[in-house]
mmCIF file of C-alpha atoms in Angstrom:
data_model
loop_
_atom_site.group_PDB
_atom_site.id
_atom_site.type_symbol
_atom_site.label_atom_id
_atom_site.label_comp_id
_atom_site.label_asym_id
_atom_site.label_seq_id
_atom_site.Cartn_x
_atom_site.Cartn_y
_atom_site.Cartn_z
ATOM 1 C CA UNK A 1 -25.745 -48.938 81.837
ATOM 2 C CA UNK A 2 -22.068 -49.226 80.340
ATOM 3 C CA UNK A 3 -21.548 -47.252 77.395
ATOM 4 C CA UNK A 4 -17.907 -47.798 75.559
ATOM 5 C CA UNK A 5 -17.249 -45.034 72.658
ATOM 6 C CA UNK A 6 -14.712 -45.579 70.175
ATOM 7 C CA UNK A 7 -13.132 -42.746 68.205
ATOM 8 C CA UNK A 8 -12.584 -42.429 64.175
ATOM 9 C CA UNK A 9 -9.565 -42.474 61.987
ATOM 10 C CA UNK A 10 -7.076 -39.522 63.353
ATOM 11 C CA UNK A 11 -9.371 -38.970 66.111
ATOM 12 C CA UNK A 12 -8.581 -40.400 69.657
ATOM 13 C CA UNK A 13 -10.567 -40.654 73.047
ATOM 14 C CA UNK A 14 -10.260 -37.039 73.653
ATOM 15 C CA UNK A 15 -13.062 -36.568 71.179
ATOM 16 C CA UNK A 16 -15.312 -38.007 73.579
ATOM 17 C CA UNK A 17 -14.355 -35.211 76.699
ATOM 18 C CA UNK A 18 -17.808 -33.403 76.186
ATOM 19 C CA UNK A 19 -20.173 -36.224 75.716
ATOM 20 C CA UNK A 20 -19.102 -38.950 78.514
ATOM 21 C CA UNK A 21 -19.310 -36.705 81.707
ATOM 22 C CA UNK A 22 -23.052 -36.290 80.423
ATOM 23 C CA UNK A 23 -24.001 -39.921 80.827
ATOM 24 C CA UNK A 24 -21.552 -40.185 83.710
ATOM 25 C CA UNK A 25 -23.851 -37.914 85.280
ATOM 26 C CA UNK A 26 -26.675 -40.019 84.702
ATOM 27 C CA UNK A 27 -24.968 -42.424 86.488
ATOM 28 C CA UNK A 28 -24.070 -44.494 83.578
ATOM 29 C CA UNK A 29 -20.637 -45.926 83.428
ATOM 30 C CA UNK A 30 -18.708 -44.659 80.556
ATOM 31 C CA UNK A 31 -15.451 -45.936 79.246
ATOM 32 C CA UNK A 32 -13.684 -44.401 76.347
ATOM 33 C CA UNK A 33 -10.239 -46.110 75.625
ATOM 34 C CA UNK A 34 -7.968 -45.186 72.912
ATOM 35 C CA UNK A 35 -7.603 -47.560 70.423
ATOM 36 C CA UNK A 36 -3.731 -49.237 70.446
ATOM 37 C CA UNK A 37 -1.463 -46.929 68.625
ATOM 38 C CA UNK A 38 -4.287 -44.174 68.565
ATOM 39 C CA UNK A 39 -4.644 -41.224 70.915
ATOM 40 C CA UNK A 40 -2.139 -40.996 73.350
ATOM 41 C CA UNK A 41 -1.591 -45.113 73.141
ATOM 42 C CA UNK A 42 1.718 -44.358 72.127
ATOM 43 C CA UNK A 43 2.588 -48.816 71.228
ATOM 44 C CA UNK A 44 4.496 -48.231 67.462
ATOM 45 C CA UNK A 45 1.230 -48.720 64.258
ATOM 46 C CA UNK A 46 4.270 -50.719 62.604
ATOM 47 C CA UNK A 47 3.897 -53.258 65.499
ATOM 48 C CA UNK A 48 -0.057 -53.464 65.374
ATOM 49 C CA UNK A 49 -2.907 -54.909 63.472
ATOM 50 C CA UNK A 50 -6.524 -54.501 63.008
ATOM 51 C CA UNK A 51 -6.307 -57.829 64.997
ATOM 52 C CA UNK A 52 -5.130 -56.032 67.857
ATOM 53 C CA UNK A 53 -7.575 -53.462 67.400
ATOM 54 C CA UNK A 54 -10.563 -55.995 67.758
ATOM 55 C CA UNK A 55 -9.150 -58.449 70.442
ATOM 56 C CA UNK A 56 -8.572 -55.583 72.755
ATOM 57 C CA UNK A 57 -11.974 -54.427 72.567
ATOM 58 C CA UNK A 58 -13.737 -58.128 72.661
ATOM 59 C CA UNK A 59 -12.040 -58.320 76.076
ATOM 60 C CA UNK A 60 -12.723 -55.006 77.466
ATOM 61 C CA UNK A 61 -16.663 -55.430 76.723
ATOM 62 C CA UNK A 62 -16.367 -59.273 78.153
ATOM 63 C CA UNK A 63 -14.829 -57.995 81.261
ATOM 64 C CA UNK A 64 -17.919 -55.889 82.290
ATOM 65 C CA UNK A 65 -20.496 -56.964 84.687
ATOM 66 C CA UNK A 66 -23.054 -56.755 82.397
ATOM 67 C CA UNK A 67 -24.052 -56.638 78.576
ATOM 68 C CA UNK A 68 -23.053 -52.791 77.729
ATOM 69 C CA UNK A 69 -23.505 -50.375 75.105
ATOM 70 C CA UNK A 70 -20.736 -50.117 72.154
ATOM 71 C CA UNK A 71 -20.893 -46.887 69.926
ATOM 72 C CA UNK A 72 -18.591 -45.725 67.221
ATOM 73 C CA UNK A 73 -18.320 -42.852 65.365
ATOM 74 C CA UNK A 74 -17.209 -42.944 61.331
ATOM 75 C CA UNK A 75 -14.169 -45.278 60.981
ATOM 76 C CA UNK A 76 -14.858 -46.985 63.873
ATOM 77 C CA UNK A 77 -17.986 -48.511 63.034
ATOM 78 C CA UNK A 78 -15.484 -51.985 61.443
ATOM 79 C CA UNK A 79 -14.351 -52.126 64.779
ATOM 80 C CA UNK A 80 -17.573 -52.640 67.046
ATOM 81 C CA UNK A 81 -19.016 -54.722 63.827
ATOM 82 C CA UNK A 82 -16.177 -56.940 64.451
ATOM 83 C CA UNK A 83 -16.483 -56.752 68.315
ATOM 84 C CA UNK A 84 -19.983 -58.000 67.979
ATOM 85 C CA UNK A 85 -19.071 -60.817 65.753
ATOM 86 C CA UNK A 86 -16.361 -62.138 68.507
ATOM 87 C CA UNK A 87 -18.547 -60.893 71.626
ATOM 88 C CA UNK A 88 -22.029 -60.465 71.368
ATOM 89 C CA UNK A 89 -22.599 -62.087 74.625
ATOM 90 C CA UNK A 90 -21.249 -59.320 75.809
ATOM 91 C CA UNK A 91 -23.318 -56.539 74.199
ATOM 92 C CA UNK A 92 -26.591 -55.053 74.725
ATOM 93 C CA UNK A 93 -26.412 -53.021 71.360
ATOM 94 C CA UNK A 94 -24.148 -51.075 69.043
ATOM 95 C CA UNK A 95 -24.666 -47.677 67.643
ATOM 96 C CA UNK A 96 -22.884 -46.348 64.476
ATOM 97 C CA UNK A 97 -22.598 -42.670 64.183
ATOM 98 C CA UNK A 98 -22.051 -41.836 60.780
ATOM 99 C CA UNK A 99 -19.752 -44.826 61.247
ATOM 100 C CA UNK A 100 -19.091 -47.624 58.838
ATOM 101 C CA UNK A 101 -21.397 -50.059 58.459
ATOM 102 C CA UNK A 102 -19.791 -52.977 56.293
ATOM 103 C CA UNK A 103 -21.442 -56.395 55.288
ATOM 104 C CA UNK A 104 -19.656 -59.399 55.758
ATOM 105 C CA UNK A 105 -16.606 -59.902 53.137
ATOM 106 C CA UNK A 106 -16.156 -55.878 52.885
ATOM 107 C CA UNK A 107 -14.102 -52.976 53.318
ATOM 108 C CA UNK A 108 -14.245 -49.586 54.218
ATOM 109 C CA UNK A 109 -13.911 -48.534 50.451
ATOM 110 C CA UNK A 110 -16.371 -51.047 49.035
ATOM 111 C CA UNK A 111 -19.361 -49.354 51.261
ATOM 112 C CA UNK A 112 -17.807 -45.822 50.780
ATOM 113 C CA UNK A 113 -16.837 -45.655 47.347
ATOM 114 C CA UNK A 114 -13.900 -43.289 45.815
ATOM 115 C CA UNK A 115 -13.346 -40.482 48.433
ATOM 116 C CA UNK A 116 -14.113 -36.678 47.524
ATOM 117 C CA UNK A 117 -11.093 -35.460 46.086
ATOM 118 C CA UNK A 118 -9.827 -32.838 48.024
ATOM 119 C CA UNK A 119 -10.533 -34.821 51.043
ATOM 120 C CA UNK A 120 -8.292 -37.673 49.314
ATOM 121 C CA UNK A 121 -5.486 -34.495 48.378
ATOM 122 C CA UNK A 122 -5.464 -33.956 52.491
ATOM 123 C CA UNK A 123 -4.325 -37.598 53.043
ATOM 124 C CA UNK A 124 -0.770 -37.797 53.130
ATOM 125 C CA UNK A 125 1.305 -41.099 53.756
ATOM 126 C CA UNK A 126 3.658 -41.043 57.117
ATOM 127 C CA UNK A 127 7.491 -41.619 57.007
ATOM 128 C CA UNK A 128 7.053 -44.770 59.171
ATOM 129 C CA UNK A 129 5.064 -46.306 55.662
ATOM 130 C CA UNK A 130 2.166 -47.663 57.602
ATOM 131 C CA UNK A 131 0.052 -44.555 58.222
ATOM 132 C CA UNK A 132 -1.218 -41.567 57.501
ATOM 133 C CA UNK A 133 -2.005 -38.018 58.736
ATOM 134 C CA UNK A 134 -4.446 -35.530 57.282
ATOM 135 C CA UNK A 135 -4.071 -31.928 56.590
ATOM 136 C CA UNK A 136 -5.447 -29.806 59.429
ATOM 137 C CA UNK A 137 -6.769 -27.146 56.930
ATOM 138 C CA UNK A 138 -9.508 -29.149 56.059
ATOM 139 C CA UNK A 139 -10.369 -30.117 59.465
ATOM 140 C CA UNK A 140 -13.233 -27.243 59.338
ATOM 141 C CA UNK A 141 -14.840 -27.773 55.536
ATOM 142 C CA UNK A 142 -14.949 -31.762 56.286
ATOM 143 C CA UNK A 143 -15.116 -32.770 59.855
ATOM 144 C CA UNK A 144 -15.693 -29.795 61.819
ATOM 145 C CA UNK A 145 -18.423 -27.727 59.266
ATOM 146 C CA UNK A 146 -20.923 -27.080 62.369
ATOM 147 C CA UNK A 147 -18.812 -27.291 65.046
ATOM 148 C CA UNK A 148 -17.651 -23.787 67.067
ATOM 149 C CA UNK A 149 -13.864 -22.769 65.766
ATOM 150 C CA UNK A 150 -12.021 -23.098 68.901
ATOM 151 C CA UNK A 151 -13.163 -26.905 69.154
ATOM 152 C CA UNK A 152 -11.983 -27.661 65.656
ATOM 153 C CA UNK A 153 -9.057 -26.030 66.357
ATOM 154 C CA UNK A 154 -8.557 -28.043 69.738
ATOM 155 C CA UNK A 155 -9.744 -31.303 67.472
ATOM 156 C CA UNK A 156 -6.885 -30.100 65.077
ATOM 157 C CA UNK A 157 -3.498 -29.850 67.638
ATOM 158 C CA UNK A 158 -4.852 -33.140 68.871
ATOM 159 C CA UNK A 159 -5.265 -35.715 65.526
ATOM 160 C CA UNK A 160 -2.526 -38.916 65.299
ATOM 161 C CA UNK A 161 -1.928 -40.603 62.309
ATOM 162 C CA UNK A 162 -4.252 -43.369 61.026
ATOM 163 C CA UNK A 163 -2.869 -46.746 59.914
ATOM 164 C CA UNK A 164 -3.353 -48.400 56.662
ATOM 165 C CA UNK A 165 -4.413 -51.749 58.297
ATOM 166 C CA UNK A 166 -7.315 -49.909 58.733
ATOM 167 C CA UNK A 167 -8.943 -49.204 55.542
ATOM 168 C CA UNK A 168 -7.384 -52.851 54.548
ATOM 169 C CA UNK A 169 -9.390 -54.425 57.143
ATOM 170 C CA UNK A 170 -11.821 -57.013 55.475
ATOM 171 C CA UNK A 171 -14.975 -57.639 57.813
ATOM 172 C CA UNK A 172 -15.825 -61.474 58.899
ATOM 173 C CA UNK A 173 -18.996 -61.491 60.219
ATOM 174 C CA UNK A 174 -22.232 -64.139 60.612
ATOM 175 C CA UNK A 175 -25.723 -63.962 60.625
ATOM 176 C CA UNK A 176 -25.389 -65.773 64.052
ATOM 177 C CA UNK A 177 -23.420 -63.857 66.184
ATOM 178 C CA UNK A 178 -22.678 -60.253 64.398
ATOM 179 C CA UNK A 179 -26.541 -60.616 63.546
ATOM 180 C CA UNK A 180 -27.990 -61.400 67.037
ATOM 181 C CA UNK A 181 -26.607 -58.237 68.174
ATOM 182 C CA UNK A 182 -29.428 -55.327 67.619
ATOM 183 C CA UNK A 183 -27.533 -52.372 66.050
ATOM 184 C CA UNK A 184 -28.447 -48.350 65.835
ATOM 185 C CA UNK A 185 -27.378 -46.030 63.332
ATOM 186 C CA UNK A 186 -26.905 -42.156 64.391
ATOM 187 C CA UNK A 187 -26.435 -40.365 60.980
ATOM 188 C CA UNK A 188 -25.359 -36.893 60.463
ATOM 189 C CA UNK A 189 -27.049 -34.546 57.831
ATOM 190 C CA UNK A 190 -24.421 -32.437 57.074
ATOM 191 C CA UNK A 191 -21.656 -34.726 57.094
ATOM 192 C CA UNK A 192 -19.144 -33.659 54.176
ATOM 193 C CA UNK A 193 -17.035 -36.630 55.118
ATOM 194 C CA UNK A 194 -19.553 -39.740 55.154
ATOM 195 C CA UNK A 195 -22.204 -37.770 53.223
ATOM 196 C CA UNK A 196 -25.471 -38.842 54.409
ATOM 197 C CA UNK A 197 -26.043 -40.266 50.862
ATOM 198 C CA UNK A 198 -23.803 -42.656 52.044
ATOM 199 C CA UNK A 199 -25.100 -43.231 55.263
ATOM 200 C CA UNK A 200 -28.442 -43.967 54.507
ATOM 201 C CA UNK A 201 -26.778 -46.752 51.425
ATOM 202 C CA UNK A 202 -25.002 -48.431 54.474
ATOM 203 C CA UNK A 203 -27.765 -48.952 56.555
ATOM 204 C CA UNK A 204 -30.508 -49.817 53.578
ATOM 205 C CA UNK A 205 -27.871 -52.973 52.991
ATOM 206 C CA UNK A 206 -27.674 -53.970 56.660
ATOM 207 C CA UNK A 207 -30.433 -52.606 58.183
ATOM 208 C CA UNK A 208 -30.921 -51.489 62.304
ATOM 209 C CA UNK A 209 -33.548 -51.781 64.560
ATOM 210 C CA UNK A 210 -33.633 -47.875 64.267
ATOM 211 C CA UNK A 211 -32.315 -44.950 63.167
ATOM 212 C CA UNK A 212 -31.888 -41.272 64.642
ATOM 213 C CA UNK A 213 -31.087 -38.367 62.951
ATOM 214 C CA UNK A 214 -28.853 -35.286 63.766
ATOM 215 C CA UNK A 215 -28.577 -32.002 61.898
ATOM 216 C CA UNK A 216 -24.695 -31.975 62.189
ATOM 217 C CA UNK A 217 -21.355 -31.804 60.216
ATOM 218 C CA UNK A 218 -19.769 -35.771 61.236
ATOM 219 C CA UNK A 219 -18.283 -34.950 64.425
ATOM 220 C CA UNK A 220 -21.041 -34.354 66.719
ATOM 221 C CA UNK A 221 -19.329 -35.065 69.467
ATOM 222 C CA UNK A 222 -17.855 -31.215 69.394
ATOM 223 C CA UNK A 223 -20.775 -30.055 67.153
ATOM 224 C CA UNK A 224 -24.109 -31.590 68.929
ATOM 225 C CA UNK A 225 -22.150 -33.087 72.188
ATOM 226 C CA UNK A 226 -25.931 -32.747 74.373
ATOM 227 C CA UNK A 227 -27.906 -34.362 71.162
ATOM 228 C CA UNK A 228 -25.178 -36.816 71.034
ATOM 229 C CA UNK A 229 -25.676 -37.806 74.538
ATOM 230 C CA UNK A 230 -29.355 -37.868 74.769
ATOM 231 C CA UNK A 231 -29.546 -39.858 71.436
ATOM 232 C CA UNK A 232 -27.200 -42.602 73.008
ATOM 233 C CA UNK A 233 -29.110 -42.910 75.978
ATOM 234 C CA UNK A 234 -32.457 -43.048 74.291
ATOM 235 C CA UNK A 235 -31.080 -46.020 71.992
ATOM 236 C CA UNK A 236 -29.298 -47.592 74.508
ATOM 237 C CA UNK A 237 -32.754 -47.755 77.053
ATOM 238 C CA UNK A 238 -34.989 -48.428 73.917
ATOM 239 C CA UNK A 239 -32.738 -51.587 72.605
ATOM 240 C CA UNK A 240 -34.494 -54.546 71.798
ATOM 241 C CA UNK A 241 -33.619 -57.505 74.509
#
């Protein structure tokens, strides 16, 4: 199989180091691109759009031999929701991990609601005007709450500022093609970020064909990185066809 894994907001491919040689051992194909302007993409967030985001993905999924697996993890779940809507052809499922999951006509903050407070305080708005970056000291209490130290800390030197088109990003998707595409939600139960409150709202609106459950803070790619892997592969085999 061909899994692709998209990173969340600050977060770039790196966050997937521990988790893709697992399937790749399986002999699974696993590609995990940075998002433009994201990771170490270094193209300018003032030149990009959510557009850019999307279109870059819809051909990367259509240019595989063969319908493959697309997983995000928290803000990335608009992204492979509007992948699928462009290229479901090209999919054999998607899997959100405590990822967005936002109906047609939505945003980010209309699934989400206001954010906790001091999670809001650690947002602070970039020079450039278009992004932001988030406070490293609440990497740990937020993200990172089950995760060993030294990988938050790793997580923390390695976080790029977020652009606003992201959370401004309104989803336009269709029964038809976003909705032919059989979808997996991964939720996290001690997730301080997207509390599993949350989770569980997101996927009672738009329901999946299943849904697995991890006891870990929302990064369980550092936290959970073999529970991660194993509950990937076990959606990915099990997808409805």
């Amino acid at each position: 199989m061909i899994f692709i894994l998209v990173s969340g907001a600050w977060h770039g491919a790196w966050c997937w180091e521990l988790v893709a040689p697992q399937l790749a051992a399986l002999g699974h194909t696993v590609l995990t691109p940075d998002l433009p302007g994201m990771g170490s993409d270094r193209r300018s967030l003032a030149s990009l759009s959510f557009a850019d985001w999307t279109h870059d993905f819809a051909a990367l999924v259509r240019q595989q031999p063969e319908p493959c697996v697309l997983a995000g993890h928290s803000r990335a779940g608009i992204v492979i929701s509007q992948v699928a809507e462009m290229a479901p052809e090209a999919l054999r499922t998607t899997i959100y991990i405590a990822a967005i999951l936002a109906p047609d006509g939505h945003k980010m903050a209309d699934v989400l609601g206001p954010p906790d407070p001091e999670v809001r305080a650690g947002i602070t708005l970039c020079p450039d005007g278009v992004s932001t970056t988030f406070d490293t000291r609440l990497l740990r209490p937020f993200f990172y709450n089950t995760t060993p130290p030294h990988l938050a800390a790793r997580a923390a030197s390695l976080l790029t500022p977020e652009p606003l088109f992201a959370g401004a990003a309104e989803m336009r998707l269709s029964g038809v093609r976003f909705g032919r595409v059989p979808r997996a939600y991964v939720e996290c139960r001690q997730d301080q970020v997207v509390p599993v409150v949350k989770q569980r709202a997101m996927y009672d609106a738009l329901p999946c064909w299943r849904v697995e459950s991890l006891d870990t803070d929302h990064s369980p790619f550092y936290s959970a990185p073999s529970a991660l892997s194993a509950t990937l592969l076990n959606l990915a085999a099990d997808a409805p066809v």
